[in-house]
Coordinates of C-alpha atoms in Angstrom, one line a residue:
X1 CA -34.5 36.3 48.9
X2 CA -34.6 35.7 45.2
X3 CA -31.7 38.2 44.5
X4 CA -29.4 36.9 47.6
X5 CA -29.6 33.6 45.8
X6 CA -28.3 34.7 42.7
X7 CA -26.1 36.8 43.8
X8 CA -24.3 33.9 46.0
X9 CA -25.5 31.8 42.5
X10 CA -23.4 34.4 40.6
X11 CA -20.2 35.0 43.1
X12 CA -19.8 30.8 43.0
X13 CA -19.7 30.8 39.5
X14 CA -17.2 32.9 39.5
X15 CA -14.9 31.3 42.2
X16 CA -15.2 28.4 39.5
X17 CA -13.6 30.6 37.0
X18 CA -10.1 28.8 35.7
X19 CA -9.8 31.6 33.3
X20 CA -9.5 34.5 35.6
X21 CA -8.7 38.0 33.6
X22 CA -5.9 40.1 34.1
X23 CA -6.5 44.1 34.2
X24 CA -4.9 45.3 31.1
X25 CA -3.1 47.9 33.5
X26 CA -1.4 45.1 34.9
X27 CA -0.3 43.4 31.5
X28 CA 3.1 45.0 29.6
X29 CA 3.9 44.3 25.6
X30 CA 7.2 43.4 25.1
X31 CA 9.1 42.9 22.0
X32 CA 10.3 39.9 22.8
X33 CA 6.8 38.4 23.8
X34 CA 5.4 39.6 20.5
X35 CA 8.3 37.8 18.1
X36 CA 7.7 34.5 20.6
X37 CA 4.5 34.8 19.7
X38 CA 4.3 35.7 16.0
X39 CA 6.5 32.8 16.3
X40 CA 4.4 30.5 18.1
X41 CA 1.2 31.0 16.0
X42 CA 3.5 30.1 12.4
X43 CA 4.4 27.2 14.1
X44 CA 0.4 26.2 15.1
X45 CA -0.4 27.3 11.7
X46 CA 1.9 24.6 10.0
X47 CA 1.4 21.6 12.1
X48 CA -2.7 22.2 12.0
X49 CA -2.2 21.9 8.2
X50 CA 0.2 19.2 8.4
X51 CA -2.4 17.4 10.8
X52 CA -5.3 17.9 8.1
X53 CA -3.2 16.1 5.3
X54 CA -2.4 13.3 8.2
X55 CA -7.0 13.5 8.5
X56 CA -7.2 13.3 5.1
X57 CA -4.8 10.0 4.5
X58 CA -6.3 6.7 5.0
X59 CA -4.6 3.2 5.8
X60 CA -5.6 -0.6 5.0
X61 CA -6.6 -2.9 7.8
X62 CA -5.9 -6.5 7.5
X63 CA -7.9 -8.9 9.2
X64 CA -7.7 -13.2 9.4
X65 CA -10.6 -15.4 9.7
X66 CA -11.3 -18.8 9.3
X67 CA -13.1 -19.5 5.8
X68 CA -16.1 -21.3 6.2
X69 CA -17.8 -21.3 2.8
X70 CA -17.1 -24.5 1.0
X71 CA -20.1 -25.0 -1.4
X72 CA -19.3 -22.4 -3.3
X73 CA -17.7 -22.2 -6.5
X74 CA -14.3 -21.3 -7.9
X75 CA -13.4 -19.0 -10.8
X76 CA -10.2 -19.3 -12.8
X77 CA -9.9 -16.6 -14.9
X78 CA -7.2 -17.5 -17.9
X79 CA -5.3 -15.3 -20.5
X80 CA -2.5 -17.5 -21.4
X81 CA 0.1 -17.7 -24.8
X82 CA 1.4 -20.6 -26.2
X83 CA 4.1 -21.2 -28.5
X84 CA 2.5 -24.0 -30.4
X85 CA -0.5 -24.2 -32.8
X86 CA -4.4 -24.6 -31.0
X87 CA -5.0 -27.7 -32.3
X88 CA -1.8 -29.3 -30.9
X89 CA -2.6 -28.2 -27.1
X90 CA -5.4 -28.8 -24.6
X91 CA -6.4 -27.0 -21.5
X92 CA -8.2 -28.0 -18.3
X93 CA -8.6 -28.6 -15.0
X94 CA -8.3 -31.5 -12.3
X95 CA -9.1 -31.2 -9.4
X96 CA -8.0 -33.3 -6.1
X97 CA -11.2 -36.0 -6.7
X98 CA -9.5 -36.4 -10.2
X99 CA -12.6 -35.2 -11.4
X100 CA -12.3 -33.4 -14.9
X101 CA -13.4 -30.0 -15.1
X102 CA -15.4 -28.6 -18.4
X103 CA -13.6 -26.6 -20.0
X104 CA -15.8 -24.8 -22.4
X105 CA -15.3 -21.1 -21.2
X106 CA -11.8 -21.3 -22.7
X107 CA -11.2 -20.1 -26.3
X108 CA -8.0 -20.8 -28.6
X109 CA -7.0 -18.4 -30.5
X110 CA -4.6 -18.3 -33.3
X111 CA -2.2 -15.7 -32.7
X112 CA 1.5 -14.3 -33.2
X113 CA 3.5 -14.9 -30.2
X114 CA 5.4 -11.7 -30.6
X115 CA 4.1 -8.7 -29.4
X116 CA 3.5 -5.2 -30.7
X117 CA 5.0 -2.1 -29.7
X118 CA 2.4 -1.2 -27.7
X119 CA 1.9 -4.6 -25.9
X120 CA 5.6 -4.9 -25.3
X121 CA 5.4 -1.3 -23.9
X122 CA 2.2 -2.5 -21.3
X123 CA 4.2 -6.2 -20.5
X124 CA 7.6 -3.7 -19.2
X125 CA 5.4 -1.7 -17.3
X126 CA 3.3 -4.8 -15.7
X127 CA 7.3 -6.4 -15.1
X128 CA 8.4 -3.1 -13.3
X129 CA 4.9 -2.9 -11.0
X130 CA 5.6 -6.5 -9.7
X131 CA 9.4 -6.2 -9.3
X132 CA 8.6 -2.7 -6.9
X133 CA 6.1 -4.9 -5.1
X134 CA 8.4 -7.6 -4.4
X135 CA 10.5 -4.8 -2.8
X136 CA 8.1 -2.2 -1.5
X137 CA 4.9 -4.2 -0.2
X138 CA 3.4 -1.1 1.1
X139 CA 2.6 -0.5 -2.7
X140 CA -0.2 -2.9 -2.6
X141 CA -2.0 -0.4 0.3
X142 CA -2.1 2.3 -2.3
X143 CA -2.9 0.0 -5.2
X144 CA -5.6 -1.1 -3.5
X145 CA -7.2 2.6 -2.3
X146 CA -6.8 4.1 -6.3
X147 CA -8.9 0.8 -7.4
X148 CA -7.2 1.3 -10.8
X149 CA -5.9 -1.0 -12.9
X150 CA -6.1 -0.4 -17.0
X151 CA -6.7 -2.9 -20.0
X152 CA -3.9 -4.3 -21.8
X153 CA -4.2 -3.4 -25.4
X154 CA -6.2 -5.2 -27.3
X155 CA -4.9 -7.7 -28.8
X156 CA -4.3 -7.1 -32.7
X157 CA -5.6 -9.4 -35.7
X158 CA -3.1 -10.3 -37.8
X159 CA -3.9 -10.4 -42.0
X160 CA -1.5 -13.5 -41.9
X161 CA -3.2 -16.5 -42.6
X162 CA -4.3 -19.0 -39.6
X163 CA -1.9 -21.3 -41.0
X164 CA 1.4 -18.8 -40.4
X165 CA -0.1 -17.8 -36.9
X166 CA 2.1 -20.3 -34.9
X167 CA 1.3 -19.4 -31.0
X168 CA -2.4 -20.1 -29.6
X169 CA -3.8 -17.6 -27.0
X170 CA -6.0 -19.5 -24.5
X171 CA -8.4 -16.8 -22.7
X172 CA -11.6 -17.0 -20.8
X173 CA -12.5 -18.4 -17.5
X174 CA -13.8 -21.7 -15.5
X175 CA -15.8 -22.4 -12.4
X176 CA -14.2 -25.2 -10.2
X177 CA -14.8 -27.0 -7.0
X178 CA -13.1 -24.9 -4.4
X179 CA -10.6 -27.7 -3.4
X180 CA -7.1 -28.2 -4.6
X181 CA -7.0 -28.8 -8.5
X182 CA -4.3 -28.8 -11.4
X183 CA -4.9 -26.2 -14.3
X184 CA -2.6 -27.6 -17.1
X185 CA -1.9 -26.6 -20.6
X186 CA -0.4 -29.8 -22.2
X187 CA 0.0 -31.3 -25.5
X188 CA -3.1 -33.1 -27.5
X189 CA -6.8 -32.2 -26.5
X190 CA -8.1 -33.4 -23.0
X191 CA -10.8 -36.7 -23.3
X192 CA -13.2 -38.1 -20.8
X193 CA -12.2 -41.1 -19.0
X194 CA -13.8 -43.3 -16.8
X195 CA -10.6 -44.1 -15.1
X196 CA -8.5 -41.1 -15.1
X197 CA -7.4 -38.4 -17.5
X198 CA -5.9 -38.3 -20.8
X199 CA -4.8 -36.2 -23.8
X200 CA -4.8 -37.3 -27.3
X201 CA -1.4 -36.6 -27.8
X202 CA 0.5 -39.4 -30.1
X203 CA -0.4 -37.9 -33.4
X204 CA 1.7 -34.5 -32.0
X205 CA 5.3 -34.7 -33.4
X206 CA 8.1 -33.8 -30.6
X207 CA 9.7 -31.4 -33.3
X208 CA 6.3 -29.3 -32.8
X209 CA 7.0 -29.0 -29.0
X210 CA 7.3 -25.5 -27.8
X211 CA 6.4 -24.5 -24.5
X212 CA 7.0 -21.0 -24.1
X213 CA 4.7 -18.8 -23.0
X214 CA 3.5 -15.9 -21.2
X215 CA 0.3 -15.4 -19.1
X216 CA -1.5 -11.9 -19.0
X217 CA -3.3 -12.8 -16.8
X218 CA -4.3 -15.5 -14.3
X219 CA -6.7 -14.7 -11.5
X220 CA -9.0 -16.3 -9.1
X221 CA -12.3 -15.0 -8.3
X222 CA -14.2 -11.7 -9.5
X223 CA -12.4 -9.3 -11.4
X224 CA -11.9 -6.2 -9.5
X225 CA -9.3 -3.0 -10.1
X226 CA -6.9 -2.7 -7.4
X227 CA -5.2 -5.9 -7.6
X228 CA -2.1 -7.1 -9.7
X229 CA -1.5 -10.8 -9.3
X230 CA 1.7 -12.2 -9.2
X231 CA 1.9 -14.2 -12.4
X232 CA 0.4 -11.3 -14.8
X233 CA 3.2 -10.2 -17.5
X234 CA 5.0 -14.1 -16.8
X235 CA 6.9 -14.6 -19.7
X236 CA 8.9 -17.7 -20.0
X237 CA 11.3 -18.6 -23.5
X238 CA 12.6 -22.5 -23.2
X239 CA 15.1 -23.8 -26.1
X240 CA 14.3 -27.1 -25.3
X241 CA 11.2 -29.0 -27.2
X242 CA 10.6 -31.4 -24.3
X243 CA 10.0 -28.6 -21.4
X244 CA 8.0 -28.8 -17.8
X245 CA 6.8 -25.5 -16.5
X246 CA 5.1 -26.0 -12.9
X247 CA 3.6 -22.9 -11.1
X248 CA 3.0 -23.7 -7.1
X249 CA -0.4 -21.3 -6.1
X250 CA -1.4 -20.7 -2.9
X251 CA -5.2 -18.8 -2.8
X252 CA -6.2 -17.1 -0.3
X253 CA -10.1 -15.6 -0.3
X254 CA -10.1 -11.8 0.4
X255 CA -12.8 -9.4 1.2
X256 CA -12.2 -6.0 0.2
X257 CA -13.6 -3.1 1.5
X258 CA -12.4 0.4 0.7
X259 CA -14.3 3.7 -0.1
X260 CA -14.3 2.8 -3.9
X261 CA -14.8 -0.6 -4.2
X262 CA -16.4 -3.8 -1.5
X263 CA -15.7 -7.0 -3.5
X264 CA -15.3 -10.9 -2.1
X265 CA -12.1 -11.8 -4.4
X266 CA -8.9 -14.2 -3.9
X267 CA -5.1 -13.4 -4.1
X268 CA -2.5 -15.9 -4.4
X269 CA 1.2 -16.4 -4.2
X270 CA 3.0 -18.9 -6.2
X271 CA 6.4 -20.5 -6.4
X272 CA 7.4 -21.9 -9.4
X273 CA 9.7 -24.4 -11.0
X274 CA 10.9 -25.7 -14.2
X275 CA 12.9 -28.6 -15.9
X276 CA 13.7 -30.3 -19.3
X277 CA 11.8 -33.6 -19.6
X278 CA 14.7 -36.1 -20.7
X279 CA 14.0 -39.8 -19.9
X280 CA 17.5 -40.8 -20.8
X281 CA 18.9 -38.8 -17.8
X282 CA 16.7 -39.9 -15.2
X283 CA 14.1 -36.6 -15.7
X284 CA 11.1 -38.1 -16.4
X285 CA 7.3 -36.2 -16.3
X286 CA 4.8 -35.0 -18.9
X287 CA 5.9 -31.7 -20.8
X288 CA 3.8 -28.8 -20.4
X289 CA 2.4 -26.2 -18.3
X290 CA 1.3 -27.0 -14.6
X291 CA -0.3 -24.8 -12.3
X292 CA -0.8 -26.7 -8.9
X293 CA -3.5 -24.7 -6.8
X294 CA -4.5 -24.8 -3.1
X295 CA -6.7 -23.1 -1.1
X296 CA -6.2 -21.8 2.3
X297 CA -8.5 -22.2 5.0
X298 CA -7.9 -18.7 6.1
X299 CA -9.4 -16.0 4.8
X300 CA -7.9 -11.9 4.7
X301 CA -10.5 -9.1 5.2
X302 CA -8.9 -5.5 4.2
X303 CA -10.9 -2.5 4.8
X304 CA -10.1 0.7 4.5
X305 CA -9.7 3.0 7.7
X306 CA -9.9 6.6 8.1
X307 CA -9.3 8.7 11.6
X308 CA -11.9 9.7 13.6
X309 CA -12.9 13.4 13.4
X310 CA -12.7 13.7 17.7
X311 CA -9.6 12.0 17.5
X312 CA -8.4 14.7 14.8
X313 CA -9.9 17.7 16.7
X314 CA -8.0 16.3 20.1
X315 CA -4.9 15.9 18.4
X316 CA -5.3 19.7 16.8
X317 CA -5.9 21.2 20.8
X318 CA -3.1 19.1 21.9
X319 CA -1.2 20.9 19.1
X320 CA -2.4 24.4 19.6
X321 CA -2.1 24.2 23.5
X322 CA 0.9 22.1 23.8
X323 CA 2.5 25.2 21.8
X324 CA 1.1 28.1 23.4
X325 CA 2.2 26.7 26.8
X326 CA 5.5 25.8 25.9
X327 CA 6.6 28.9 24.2
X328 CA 4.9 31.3 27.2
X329 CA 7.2 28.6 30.1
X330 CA 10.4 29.3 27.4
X331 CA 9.6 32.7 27.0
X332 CA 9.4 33.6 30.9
X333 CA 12.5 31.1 31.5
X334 CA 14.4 33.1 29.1
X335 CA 13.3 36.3 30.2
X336 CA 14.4 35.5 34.1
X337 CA 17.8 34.0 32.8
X338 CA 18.9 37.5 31.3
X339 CA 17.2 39.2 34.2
X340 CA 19.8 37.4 36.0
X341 CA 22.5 37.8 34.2
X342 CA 22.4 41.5 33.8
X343 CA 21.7 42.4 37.5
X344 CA 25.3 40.3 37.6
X345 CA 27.0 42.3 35.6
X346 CA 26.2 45.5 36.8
X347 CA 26.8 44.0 40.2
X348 CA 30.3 43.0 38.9
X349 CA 30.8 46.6 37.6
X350 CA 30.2 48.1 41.3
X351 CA 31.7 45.7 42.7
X352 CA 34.9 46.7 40.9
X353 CA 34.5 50.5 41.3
X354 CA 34.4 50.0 45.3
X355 CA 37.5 47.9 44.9
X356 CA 39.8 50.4 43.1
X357 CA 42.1 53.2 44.4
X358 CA 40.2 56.5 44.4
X359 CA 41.4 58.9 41.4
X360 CA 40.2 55.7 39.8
X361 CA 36.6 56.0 41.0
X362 CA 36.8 59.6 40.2
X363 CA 37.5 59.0 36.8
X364 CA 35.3 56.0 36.7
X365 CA 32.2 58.1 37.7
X366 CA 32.7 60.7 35.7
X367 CA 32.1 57.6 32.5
X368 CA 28.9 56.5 34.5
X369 CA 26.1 58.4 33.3
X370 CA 23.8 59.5 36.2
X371 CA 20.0 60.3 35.6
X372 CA 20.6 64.0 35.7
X373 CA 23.3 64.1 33.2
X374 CA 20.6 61.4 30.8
X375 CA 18.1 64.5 31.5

């Protein structure tokens, strides 16, 4: 009994067999079937190594949530150059309560407002990056997988004396409320007032005005490689002494999560404006440098995604069976079609034997070969 069952086990096993073998009497090599094949399998061989590189590669996912941490504070990170001497200029922050932010994290620096050759090299190269990401925004993907992003050179001390040094470098950071605020950089230094804000600026000569500048860098949040903000390498010239330079910003918090680098940071975009402050004409305002901030209640999570290893070994069968069954269905399509088409024309060559006169059949035959003249 034992030995019926596995024998009927056995024989339904192999009724279930979708891969039934052929005798190998019964299978014929062509030469056609073995160049369809050879090449068949270059063709699987390529696309299964193009589909590893497509494994390999990785894309940014960008996700928007509501932003729901408000006690928290806000870093302003400053590296900012001034045409005018550091005791004619003040910097800090106000923020929509017109409360007056500390700002004792920033430090003033006497320095040349040209640059060296190796600065002015690094400030083209920071110009070009933002003018291709203007352009190509898919930059900022890969910017943010190589998590690179060098240091400037440093910045050179000059043997001049402090009194030829006539620019000011403004550099550290500040931790704010996170609500709207005003970063400025105006003239005369910033005083505490019980009703609003002031700078102590009538002992500053308008001859001494000179707003140009050019920010390094300006960034919100941690410091982390992989992002280039849009104002970095900023470098605005004015010939007028009486000048009003106003940056609109835009923040928006961003989690980042690739395979180098999970950081909470914030991006921005900005819109900017400028005029010449002439009272005479109508143009009236405070001269200086304004950077209007807000913060958006959204917040951007990108994380960095990579395909599945299923998904890669389902797309790599499709690829390898998809092929193999196409070229066999070509190769047996093709094979019938010339089938075809010679039994036609041999059929057309009786066909006109039969039909002419007789010495021309005679002669005919005697140019068809038979099998005992082959022999």
């Amino acid at each position: 009994m034992r030995r019926l069952t596995q024998k009927k086990a056995l024989t339904l096993v192999k009724e279930l067999d979708a891969f039934p073998k052929v005798p190998e009497s019964y299978v014929e090599s062509t030469a056609s079937g073995g160049t369809v094949s050879l090449i068949a399998f270059t063709l699987m061989a390529v696309l299964a190594f193009l589909e590893f590189f497509v494994y390999r590669n990785t894309w940014m996912k960008y996700e928007y949530e509501v932003d729901k941490d408000f006690s928290s504070k806000l870093r302003i990170n400053v590296d900012i150059t001034v045409a005018m001497r550091c005791q004619y200029i003040g910097a800090d922050v106000l923020d929509l309560a017109e409360n007056m932010v500390a700002s004792d994290g920033l430090k003033y620096e006497a320095v040349n407002f040209e640059l060296s050759p190796e600065q002015r090299l690094w400030h083209m190269t920071l110009l070009h990056i933002q003018e291709r990401l203007r352009v190509e925004h898919a930059l900022q993907d890969l910017i943010f997988k190589s998590a690179i992003k060098e240091a400037p050179p440093a910045q050179l001390h000059s043997e001049d004396s402090p009194s030829s040094l006539r620019a000011c470098r403004i550099h550290g950071h500040m931790y704010v409320n996170k609500v709207a605020g005003n970063f400025h950089v105006t003239v005369g230094k910033s005083i505490p007032h019980p009703r609003g804000h002031a700078h102590l600026a009538a002992l500053v000569s308008h001859d001494t005005y000179n707003f140009s500048h050019r920010i390094d860098h300006l960034s919100f949040g941690e410091l982390i490689p992989g992002i280039i903000n849009p104002l970095d390498g900023t470098e605005k010239v004015s010939a007028e002494s009486n000048h009003m330079f106003q940056y609109f910003i835009t923040i928006v918090p961003t989690k980042l999560n690739t395979y180098k680098i999970s950081a909470e940071t914030h991006q921005y975009s900005v819109t900017e404006q400028e005029r010449v402050i002439n009272h005479a004409a109508g143009s009236h305002g405070v001269s200086g440098i304004f950077m209007k901030y807000d913060i958006s209640s959204l917040m951007v999570k990108v994380t960095e995604q990579h395909m599945p290893l299923w998904q890669f070994l389902v797309r790599l069968c499709g690829i390898i069976g998809g092929i193999f069954s196409t070229t066999g269905m070509l190769h047996s399509v093709v094979g019938f079609m010339i089938d075809v088409f010679c039994c036609r024309f041999q059929m057309g060559i009786y066909k006109r034997i039969k039909e002419a006169p007789p010495n021309e059949q005679q002669e005919s035959e005697t140019l068809i070969p038979t099998e005992n003249d082959a022999q």
